[in-house]
Coordinates of C-alpha atoms and ligand atoms in Angstrom, one line a residue:
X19 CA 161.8 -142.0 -20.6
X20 CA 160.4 -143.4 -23.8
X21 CA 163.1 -144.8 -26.2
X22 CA 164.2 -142.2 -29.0
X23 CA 164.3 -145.3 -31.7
X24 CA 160.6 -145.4 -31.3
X25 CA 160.6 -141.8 -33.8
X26 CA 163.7 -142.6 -35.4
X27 CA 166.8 -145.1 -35.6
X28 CA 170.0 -143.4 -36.6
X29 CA 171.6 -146.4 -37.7
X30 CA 168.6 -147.6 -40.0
X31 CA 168.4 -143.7 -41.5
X32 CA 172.2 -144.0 -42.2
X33 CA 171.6 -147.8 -43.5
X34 CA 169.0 -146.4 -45.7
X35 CA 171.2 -143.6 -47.3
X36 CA 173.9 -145.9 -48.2
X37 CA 172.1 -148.7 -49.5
X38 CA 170.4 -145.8 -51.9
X39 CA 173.3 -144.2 -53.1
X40 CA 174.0 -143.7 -56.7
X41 CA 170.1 -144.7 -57.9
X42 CA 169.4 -146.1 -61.8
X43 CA 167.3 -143.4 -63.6
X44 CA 165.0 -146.2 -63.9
X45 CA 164.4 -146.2 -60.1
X46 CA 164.2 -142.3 -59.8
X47 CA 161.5 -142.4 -62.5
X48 CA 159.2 -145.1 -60.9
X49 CA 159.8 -142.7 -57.7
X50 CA 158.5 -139.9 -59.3
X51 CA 155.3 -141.4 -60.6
X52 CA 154.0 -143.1 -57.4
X53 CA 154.5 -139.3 -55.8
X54 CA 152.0 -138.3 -58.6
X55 CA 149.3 -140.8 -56.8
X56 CA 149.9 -138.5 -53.9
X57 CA 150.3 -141.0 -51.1
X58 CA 153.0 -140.6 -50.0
X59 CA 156.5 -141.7 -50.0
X60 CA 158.8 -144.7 -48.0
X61 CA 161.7 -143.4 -46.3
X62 CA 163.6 -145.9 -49.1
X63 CA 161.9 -143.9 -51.8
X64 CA 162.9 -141.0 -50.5
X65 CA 166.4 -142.1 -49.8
X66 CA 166.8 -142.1 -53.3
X67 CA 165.7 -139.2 -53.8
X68 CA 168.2 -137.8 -51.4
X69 CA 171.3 -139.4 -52.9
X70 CA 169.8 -138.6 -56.6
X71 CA 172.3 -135.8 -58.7
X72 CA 170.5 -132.9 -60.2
X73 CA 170.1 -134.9 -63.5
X74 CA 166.0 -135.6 -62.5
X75 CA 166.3 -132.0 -60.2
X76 CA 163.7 -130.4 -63.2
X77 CA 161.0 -133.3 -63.2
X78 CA 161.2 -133.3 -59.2
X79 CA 160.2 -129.4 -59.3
X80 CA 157.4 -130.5 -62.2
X81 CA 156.1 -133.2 -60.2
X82 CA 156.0 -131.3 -56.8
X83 CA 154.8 -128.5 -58.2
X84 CA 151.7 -130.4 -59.8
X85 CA 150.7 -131.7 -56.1
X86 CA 151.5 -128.8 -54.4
X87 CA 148.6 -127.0 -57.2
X88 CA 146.5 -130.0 -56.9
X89 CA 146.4 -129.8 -53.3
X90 CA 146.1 -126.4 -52.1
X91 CA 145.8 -124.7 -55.2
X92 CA 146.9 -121.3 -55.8
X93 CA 147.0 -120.0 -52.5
X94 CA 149.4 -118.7 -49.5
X95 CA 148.5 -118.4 -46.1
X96 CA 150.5 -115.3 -44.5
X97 CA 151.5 -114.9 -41.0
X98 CA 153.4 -112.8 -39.0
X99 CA 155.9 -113.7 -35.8
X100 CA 155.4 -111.7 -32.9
X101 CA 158.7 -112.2 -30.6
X102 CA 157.2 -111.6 -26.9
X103 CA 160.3 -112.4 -25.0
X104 CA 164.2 -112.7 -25.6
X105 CA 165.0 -113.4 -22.3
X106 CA 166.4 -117.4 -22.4
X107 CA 168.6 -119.3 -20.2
X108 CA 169.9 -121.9 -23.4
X109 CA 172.8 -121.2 -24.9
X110 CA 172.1 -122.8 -28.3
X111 CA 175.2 -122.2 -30.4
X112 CA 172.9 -120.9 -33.9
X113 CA 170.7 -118.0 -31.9
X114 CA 171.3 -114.5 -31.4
X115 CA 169.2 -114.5 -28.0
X116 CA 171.4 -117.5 -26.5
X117 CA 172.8 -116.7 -22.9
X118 CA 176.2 -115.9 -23.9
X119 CA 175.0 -112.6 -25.6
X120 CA 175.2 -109.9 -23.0
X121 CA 172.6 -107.9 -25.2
X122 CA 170.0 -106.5 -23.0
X123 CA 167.0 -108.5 -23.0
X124 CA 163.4 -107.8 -23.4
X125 CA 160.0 -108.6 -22.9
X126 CA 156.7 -107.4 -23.1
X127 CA 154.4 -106.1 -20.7
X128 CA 150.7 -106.9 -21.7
X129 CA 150.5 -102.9 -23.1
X130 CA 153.4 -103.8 -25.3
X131 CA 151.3 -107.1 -26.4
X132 CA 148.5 -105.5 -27.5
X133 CA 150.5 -102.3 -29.2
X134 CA 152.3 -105.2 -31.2
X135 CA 149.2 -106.7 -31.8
X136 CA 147.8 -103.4 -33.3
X137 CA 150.3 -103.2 -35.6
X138 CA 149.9 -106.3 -36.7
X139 CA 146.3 -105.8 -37.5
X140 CA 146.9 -102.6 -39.2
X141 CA 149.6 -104.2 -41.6
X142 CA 146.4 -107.0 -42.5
X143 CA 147.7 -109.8 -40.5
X144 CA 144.9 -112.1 -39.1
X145 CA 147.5 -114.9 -37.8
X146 CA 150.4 -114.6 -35.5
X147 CA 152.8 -117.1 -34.3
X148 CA 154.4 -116.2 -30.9
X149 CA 157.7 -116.5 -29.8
X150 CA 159.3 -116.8 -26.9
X151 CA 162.6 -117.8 -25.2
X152 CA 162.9 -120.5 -22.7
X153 CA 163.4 -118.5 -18.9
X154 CA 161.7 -119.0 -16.0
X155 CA 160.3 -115.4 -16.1
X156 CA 158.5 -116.4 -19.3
X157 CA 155.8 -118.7 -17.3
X158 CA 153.0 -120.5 -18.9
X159 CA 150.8 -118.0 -17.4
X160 CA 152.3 -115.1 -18.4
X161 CA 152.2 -117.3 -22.3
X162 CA 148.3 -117.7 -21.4
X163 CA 147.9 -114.0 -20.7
X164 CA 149.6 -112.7 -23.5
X165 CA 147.7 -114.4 -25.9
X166 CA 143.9 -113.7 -23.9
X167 CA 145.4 -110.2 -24.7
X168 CA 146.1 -110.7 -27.8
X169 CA 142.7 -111.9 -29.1
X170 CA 141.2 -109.4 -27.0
X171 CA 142.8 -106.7 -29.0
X172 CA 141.2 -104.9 -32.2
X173 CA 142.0 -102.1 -34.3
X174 CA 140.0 -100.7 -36.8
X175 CA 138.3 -103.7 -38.6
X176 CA 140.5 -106.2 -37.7
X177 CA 141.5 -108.5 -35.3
X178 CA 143.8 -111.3 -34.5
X179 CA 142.0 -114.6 -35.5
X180 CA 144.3 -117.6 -34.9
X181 CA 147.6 -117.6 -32.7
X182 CA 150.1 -120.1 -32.7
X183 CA 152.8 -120.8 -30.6
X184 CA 156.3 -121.4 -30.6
X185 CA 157.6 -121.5 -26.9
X186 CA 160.3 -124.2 -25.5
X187 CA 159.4 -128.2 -24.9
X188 CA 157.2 -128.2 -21.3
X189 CA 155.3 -130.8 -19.6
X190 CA 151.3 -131.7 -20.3
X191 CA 150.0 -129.8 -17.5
X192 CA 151.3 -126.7 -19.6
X193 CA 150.6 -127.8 -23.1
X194 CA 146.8 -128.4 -21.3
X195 CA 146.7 -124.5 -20.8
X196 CA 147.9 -123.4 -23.8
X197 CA 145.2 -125.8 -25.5
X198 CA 142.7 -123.8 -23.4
X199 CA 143.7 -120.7 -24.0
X200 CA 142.7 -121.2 -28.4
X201 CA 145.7 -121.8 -29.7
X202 CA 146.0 -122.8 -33.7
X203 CA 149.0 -124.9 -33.9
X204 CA 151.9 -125.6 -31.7
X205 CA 154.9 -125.5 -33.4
X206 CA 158.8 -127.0 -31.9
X207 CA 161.6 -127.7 -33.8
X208 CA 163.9 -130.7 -32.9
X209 CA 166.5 -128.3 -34.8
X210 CA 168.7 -131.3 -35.1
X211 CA 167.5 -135.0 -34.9
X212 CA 171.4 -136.1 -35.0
X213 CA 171.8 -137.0 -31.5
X214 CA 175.6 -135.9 -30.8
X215 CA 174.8 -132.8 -32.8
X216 CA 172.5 -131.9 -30.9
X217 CA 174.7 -132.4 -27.7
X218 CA 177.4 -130.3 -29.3
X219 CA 175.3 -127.2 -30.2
X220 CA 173.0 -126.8 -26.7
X221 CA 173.5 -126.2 -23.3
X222 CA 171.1 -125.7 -20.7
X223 CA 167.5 -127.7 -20.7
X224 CA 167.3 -127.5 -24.5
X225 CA 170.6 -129.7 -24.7
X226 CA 167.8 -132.6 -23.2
X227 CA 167.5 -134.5 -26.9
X228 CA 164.1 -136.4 -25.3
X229 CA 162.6 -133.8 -23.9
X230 CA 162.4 -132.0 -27.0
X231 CA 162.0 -135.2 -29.1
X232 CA 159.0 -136.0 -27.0
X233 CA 157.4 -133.0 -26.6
X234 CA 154.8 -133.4 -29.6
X235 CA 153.7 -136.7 -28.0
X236 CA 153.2 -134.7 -24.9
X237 CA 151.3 -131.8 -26.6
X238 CA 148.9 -134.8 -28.4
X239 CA 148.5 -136.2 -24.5
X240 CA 147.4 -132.6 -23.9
X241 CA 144.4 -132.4 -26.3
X242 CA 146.3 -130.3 -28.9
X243 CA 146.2 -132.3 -32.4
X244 CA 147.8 -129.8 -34.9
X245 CA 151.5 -129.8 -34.4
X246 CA 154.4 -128.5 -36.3
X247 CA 157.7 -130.0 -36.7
X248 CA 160.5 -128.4 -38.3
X249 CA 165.0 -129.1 -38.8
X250 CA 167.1 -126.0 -38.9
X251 CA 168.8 -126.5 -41.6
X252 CA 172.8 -126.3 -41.2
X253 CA 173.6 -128.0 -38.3
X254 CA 174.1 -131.8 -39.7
X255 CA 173.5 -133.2 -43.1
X256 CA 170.4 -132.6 -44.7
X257 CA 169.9 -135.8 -46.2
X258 CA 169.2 -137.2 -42.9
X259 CA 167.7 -134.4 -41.5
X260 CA 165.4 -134.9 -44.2
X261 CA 164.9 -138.8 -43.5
X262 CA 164.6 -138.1 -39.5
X263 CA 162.4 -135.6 -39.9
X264 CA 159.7 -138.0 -42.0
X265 CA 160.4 -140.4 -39.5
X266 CA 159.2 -138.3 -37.3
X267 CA 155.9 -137.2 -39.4
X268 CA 155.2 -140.9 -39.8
X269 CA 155.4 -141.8 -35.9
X270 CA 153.0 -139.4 -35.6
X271 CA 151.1 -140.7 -37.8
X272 CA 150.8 -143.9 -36.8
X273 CA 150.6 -143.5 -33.2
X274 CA 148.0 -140.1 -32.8
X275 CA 146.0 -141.3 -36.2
X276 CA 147.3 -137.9 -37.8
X277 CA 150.8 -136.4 -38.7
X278 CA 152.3 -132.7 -38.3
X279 CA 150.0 -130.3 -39.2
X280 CA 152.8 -128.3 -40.8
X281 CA 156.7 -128.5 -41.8
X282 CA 159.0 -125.5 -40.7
X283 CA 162.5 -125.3 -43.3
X284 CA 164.3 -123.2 -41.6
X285 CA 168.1 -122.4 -42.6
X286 CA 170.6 -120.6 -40.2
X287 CA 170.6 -116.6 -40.7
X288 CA 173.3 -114.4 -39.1
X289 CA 172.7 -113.5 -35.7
X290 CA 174.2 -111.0 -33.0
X291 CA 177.2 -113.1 -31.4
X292 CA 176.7 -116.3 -33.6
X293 CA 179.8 -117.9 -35.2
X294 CA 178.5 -119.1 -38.8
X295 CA 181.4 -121.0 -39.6
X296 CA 179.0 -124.3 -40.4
X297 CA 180.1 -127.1 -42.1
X298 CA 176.8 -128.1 -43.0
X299 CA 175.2 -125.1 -44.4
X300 CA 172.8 -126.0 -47.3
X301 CA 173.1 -124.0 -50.2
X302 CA 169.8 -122.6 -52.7
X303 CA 169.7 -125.5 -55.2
X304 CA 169.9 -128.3 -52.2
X305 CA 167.1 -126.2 -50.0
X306 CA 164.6 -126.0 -52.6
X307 CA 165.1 -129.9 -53.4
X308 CA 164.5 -130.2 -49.7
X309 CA 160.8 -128.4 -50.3
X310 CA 160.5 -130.5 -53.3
X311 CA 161.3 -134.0 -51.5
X312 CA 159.2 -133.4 -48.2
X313 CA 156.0 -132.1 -50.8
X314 CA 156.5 -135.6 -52.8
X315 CA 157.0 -137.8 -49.2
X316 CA 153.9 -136.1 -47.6
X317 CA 151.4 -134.6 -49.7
X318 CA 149.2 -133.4 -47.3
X319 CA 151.7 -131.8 -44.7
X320 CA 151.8 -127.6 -45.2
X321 CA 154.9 -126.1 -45.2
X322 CA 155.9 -123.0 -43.6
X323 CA 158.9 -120.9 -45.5
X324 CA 159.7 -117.5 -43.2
X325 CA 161.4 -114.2 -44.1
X326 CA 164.8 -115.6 -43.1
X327 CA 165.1 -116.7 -46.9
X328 CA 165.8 -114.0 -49.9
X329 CA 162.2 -113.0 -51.9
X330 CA 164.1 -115.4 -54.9
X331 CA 164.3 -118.0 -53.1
X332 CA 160.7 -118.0 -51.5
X333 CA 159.5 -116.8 -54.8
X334 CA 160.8 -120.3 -56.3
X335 CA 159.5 -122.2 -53.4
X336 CA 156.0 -120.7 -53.7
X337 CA 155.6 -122.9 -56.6
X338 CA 157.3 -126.1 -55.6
X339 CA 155.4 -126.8 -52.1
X340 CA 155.2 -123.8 -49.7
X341 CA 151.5 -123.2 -48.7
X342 CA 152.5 -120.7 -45.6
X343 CA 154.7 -117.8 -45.2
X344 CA 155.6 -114.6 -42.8
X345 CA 155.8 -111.9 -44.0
X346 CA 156.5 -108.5 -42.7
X347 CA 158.4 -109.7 -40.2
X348 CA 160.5 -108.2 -37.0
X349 CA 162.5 -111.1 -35.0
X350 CA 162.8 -109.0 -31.8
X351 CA 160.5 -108.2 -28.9
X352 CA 158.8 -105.1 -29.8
X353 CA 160.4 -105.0 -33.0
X354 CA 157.4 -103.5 -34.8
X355 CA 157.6 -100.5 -33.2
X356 CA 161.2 -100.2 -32.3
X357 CA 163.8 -101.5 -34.5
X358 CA 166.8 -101.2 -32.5
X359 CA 166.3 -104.0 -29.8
X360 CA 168.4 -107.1 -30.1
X361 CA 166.4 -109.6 -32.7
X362 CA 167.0 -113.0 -33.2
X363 CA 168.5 -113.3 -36.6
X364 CA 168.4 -110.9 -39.3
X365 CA 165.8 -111.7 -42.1
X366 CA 166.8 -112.2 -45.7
X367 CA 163.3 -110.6 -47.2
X368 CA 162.7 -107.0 -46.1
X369 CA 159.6 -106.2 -48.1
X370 CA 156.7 -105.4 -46.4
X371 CA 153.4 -107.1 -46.6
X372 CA 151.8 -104.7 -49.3
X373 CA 155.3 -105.0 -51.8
X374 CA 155.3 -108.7 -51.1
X375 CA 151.4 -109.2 -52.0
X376 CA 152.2 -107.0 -55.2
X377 CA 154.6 -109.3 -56.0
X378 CA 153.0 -112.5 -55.8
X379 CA 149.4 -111.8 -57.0
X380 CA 152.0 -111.1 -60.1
X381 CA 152.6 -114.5 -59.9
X382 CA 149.0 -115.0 -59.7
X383 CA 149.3 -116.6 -56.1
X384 CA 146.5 -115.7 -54.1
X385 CA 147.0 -114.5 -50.8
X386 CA 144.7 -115.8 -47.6
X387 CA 144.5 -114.5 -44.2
X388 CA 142.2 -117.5 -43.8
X389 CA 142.0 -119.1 -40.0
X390 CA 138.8 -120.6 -40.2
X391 CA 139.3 -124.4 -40.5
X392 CA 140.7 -123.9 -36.5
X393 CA 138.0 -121.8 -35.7
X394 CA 135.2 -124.6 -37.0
X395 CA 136.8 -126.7 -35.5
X396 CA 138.7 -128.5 -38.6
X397 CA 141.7 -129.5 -36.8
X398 CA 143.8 -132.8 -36.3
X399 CA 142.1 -135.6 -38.1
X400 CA 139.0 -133.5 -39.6
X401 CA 141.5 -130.7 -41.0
X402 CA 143.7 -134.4 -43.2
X403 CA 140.2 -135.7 -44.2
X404 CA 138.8 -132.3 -45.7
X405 CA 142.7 -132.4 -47.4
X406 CA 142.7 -135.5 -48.5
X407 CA 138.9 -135.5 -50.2
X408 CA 140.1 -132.7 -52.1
X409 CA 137.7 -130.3 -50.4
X410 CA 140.8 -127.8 -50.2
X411 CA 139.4 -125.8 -53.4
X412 CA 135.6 -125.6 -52.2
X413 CA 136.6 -124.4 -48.8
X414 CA 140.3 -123.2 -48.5
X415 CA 139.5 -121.2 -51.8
X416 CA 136.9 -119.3 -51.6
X417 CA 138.2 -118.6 -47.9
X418 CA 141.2 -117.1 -49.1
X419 CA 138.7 -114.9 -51.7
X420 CA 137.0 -113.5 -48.8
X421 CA 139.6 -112.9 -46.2
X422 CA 141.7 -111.0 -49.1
X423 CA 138.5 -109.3 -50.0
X424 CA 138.8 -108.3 -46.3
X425 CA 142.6 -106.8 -47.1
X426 CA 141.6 -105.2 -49.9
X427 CA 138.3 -103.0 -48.3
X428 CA 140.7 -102.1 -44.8
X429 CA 144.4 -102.3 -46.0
X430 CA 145.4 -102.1 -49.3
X431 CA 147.4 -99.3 -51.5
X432 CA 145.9 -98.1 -54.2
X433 CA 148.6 -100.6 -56.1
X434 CA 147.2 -104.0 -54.6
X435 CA 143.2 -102.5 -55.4
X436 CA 144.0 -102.8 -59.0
X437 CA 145.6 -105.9 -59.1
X438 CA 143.8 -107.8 -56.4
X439 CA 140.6 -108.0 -58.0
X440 CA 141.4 -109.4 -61.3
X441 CA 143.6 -112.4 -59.5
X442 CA 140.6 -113.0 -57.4
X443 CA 137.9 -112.7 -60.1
X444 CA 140.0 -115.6 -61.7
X445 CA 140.0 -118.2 -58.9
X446 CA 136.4 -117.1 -58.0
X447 CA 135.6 -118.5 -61.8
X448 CA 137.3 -121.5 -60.5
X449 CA 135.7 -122.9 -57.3
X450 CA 134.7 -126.2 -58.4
X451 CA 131.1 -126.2 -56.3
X452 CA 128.1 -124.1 -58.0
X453 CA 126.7 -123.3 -54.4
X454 CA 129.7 -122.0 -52.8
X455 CA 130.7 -120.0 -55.5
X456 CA 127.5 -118.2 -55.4
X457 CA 127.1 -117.8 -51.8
X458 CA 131.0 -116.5 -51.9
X459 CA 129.9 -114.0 -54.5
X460 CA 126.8 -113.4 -51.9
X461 CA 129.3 -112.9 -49.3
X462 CA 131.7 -110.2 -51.2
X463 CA 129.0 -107.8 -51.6
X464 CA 128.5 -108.5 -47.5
X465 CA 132.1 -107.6 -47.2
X466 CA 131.8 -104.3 -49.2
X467 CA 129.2 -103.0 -47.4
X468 CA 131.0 -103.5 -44.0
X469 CA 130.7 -107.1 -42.7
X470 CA 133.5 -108.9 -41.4
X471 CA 134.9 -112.4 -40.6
X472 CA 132.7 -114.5 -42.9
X473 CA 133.4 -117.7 -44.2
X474 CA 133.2 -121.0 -44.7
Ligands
SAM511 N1 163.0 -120.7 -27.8 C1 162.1 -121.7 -28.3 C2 162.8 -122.9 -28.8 O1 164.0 -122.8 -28.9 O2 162.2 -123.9 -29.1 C3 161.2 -121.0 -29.3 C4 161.7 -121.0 -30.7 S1 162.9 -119.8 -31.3 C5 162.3 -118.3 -30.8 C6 162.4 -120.1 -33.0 C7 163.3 -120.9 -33.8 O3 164.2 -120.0 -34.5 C8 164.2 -121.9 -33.2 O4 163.5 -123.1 -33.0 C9 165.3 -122.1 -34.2 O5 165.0 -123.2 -35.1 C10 165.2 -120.8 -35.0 N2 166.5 -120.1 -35.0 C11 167.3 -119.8 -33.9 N3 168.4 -119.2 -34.3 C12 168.3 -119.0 -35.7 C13 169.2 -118.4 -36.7 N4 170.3 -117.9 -36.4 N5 168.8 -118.5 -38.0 C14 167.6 -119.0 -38.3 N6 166.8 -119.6 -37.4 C15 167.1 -119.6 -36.1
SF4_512 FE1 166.7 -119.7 -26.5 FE2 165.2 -120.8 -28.4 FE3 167.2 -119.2 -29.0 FE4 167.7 -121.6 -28.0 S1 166.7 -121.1 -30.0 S2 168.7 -119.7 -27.3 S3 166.1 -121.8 -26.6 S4 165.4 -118.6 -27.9

């Protein structure tokens, strides 16, 4: 087994926060204006950062909020989860589907899949991310199967376009599958990169602090190059959570020649048969710096905020660094269709995905239901380099234009067809490149009379 120093040394993150502590403002400032070059941060920098007060808390928001816009613009990728099966042999102390809850289980037949899936598509979602506990009834094959069904499935106009997957650490043979059957990104969470943590909140295979450390550099051996990583937030200090977690990003990095595709933040919810009595629970102000620090240390990293937070909250991280969200979610096998089965944790945003696109586009966010950058083949390396030239705003925008265009024709109330429109006349004013904004003007009228899927 690979030594765990190689991603991150506790010693030197704990070295780093001390020698940081109690920073001049003179230091915070010249902090803040290299993040403006958007390259990136140090894990010194961002130790600094981390043991900063809230005195420079407003230009932290200003500044990440200028690279989040700069970057990817005005837009926000939605997803929804779709939980496939609860059934899970860990006991992780945080989850309500842990092996101590004698809640019946469930999982879904491939008829199930697909009626989930429907719903899905009928609520405008183009992008799933599956979830699944660990058990050996939950194969790899029966993972492979449910997601042929799920791309197999349509309803109406629509169909599911990308899937990603969240299912527990495995070996390469079985991250070589998944790569085969399409999936988007592959997404694992070390939950806790403080190794005696860790110990103390798992038991069963999970508890195995390598095997889930490792699992990334596994999935990279197995061909798939866009990766998420993600802390729950509330098990150990944030402030190193935050510093391990970079460490992480940058190992990546430097050893696959590109980092996480994506960030996951999330915070412990209540759950059926969980004890929430955490010492370590992060509170709003601290979780949005969080958002603002990681946007600041890597630019060109999305992040992922989920229904488990309060519609203030996401609201406030919308503008600080968050390029994807769920929304519309159910955290329980077949929970879209039946509410009462045992979910995972209870969400903190009930609004469904109409009251939640009202609500943004009144922020004048615009929403996407884009996938293509995966589907052409814009993954790994290619997806950075498109980021990184800036081509976001000729490709990412006009993208989002045409897949909300999409929502708009097949699922919007009367409520979003009013307001939609004018949010996306305005970024279609924007696009930077002459050509693309024509041909996406070209492309709307193909929408309205009936075509489907076009883009860019
Ligand atoms: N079972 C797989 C695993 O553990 O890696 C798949 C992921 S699990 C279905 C999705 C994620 O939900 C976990 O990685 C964990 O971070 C998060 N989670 C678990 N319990 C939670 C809770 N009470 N509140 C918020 N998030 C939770
Ligand atoms: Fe199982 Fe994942 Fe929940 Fe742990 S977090 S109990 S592995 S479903």
């Amino acid at each position: 087994m690979a030594d765990t120093r190689e991603i991150l040394n506790e010693r030197e993150i704990f070295d780093i926060l001390e020698r940081t502590k109690s920073p001049p403002k003179e230091k915070i400032e010249k902090i803040l204006s290299k993040a403006q070059k958007k390259k990136g941060l140090s894990l010194e920098d961002v130790g600094y950062l981390l043991n900063d007060g809230d005195k420079n808390t407003p230009a932290l928001f200003e500044i990440a909020g200028k690279i989040k816009q700069e970057i990817y613009g005005e837009r926000l990728v939605l997803f929804a989860p779709l939980y496939v099966s609860s059934f899970c042999v860990n006991d992780c102390d945080y989850c309500g589907f842990h092996k101590r809850n004698p809640a019946t289980r469930k999982k879904l037949t491939q008829k199930e899949v697909e009626d989930e899936t429907k719903t899905l598509i009928d609520m405008g979602h183009k992008r799933l991310l599956l979830e699944f506990g660990e058990h050996p009834s939950n194969t790899i094959d029966y993972v492979v199967e449910t997601i042929k069904t799920i791309y197999k499935t349509k309803s109406g106009n629509g169909e599911i376009r990308r899937v990603n997957v969240n299912i527990a650490a495995t070996d390469v043979e079985d991250y070589r599958k998944l790569k085969k059957a399409g999936i988007g990104t592959y997404q694992l969470f070390q939950e806790t990169y403080h190794k005696e943590t860790y110990k103390k909140v798992h038991n069963g295979p999970k508890a195995d602090y390598e095997r889930q450390l490792f699992a990334h550099d596994r999935a990279f051996k197995a061909g798939i190059d866009d990766v998420g990583l993600g802390v729950l937030f509330g098990l150990y200090d944030w402030r190193f959570e935050v510093m391990a977690l970079l460490a992480h990003a940058k190992y990546l990095d430097k050893k696959y020649g590109v980092g996480p595709h994506t960030f996951s933040v999330p915070r412990i919810q209540p759950a059926d048969t969980v004890d929430l009595s955490l010492p370590y629970r992060v509170n709003d102000d601290d979780f949005l710096k969080i958002i603002a620090i990681l946007r600041l240390a890597v630019p060109y990293t999305g992040m992922i905020i989920s229904t488990r937070e309060t519609s203030e909250s996401r609201r406030k991280a919308f503008k600080i660094g968050i390029s994807q969200t769920s929304s519309g979610s159910a955290t329980s096998p077949g929970g879209y269709s039946n509410k009462k089965v045992l979910g995972q944790f209870e969400i903190g945003d009930q609004r469904n995905v109409g009251q939640f696109l009202s609500d943004i586009l009144d922020d004048n966010l615009l929403p996407s239901f884009c996938t293509a950058c995966y589907r052409r083949g814009r993954t790994g390396k290619d997806f950075m380099e498109l980021a990184k030239l800036g081509n976001i705003h000729n490709f990412c925008r006009p993208n989002a234009i045409l897949t909300f265009k999409e929502y708009i024709e097949d699922y919007a109330s009367p409520e979003i067809k009013e307001k939609g429109p004018k949010v996306m006349d305005y970024y279609l004013s924007k696009i930077p490149n002459k050509n693309i904004k024509s041909e996406t003007k070209k492309r709307l009228e193909r929408i309205e009379k009936g075509e489907r899927d076009l883009y860019f």
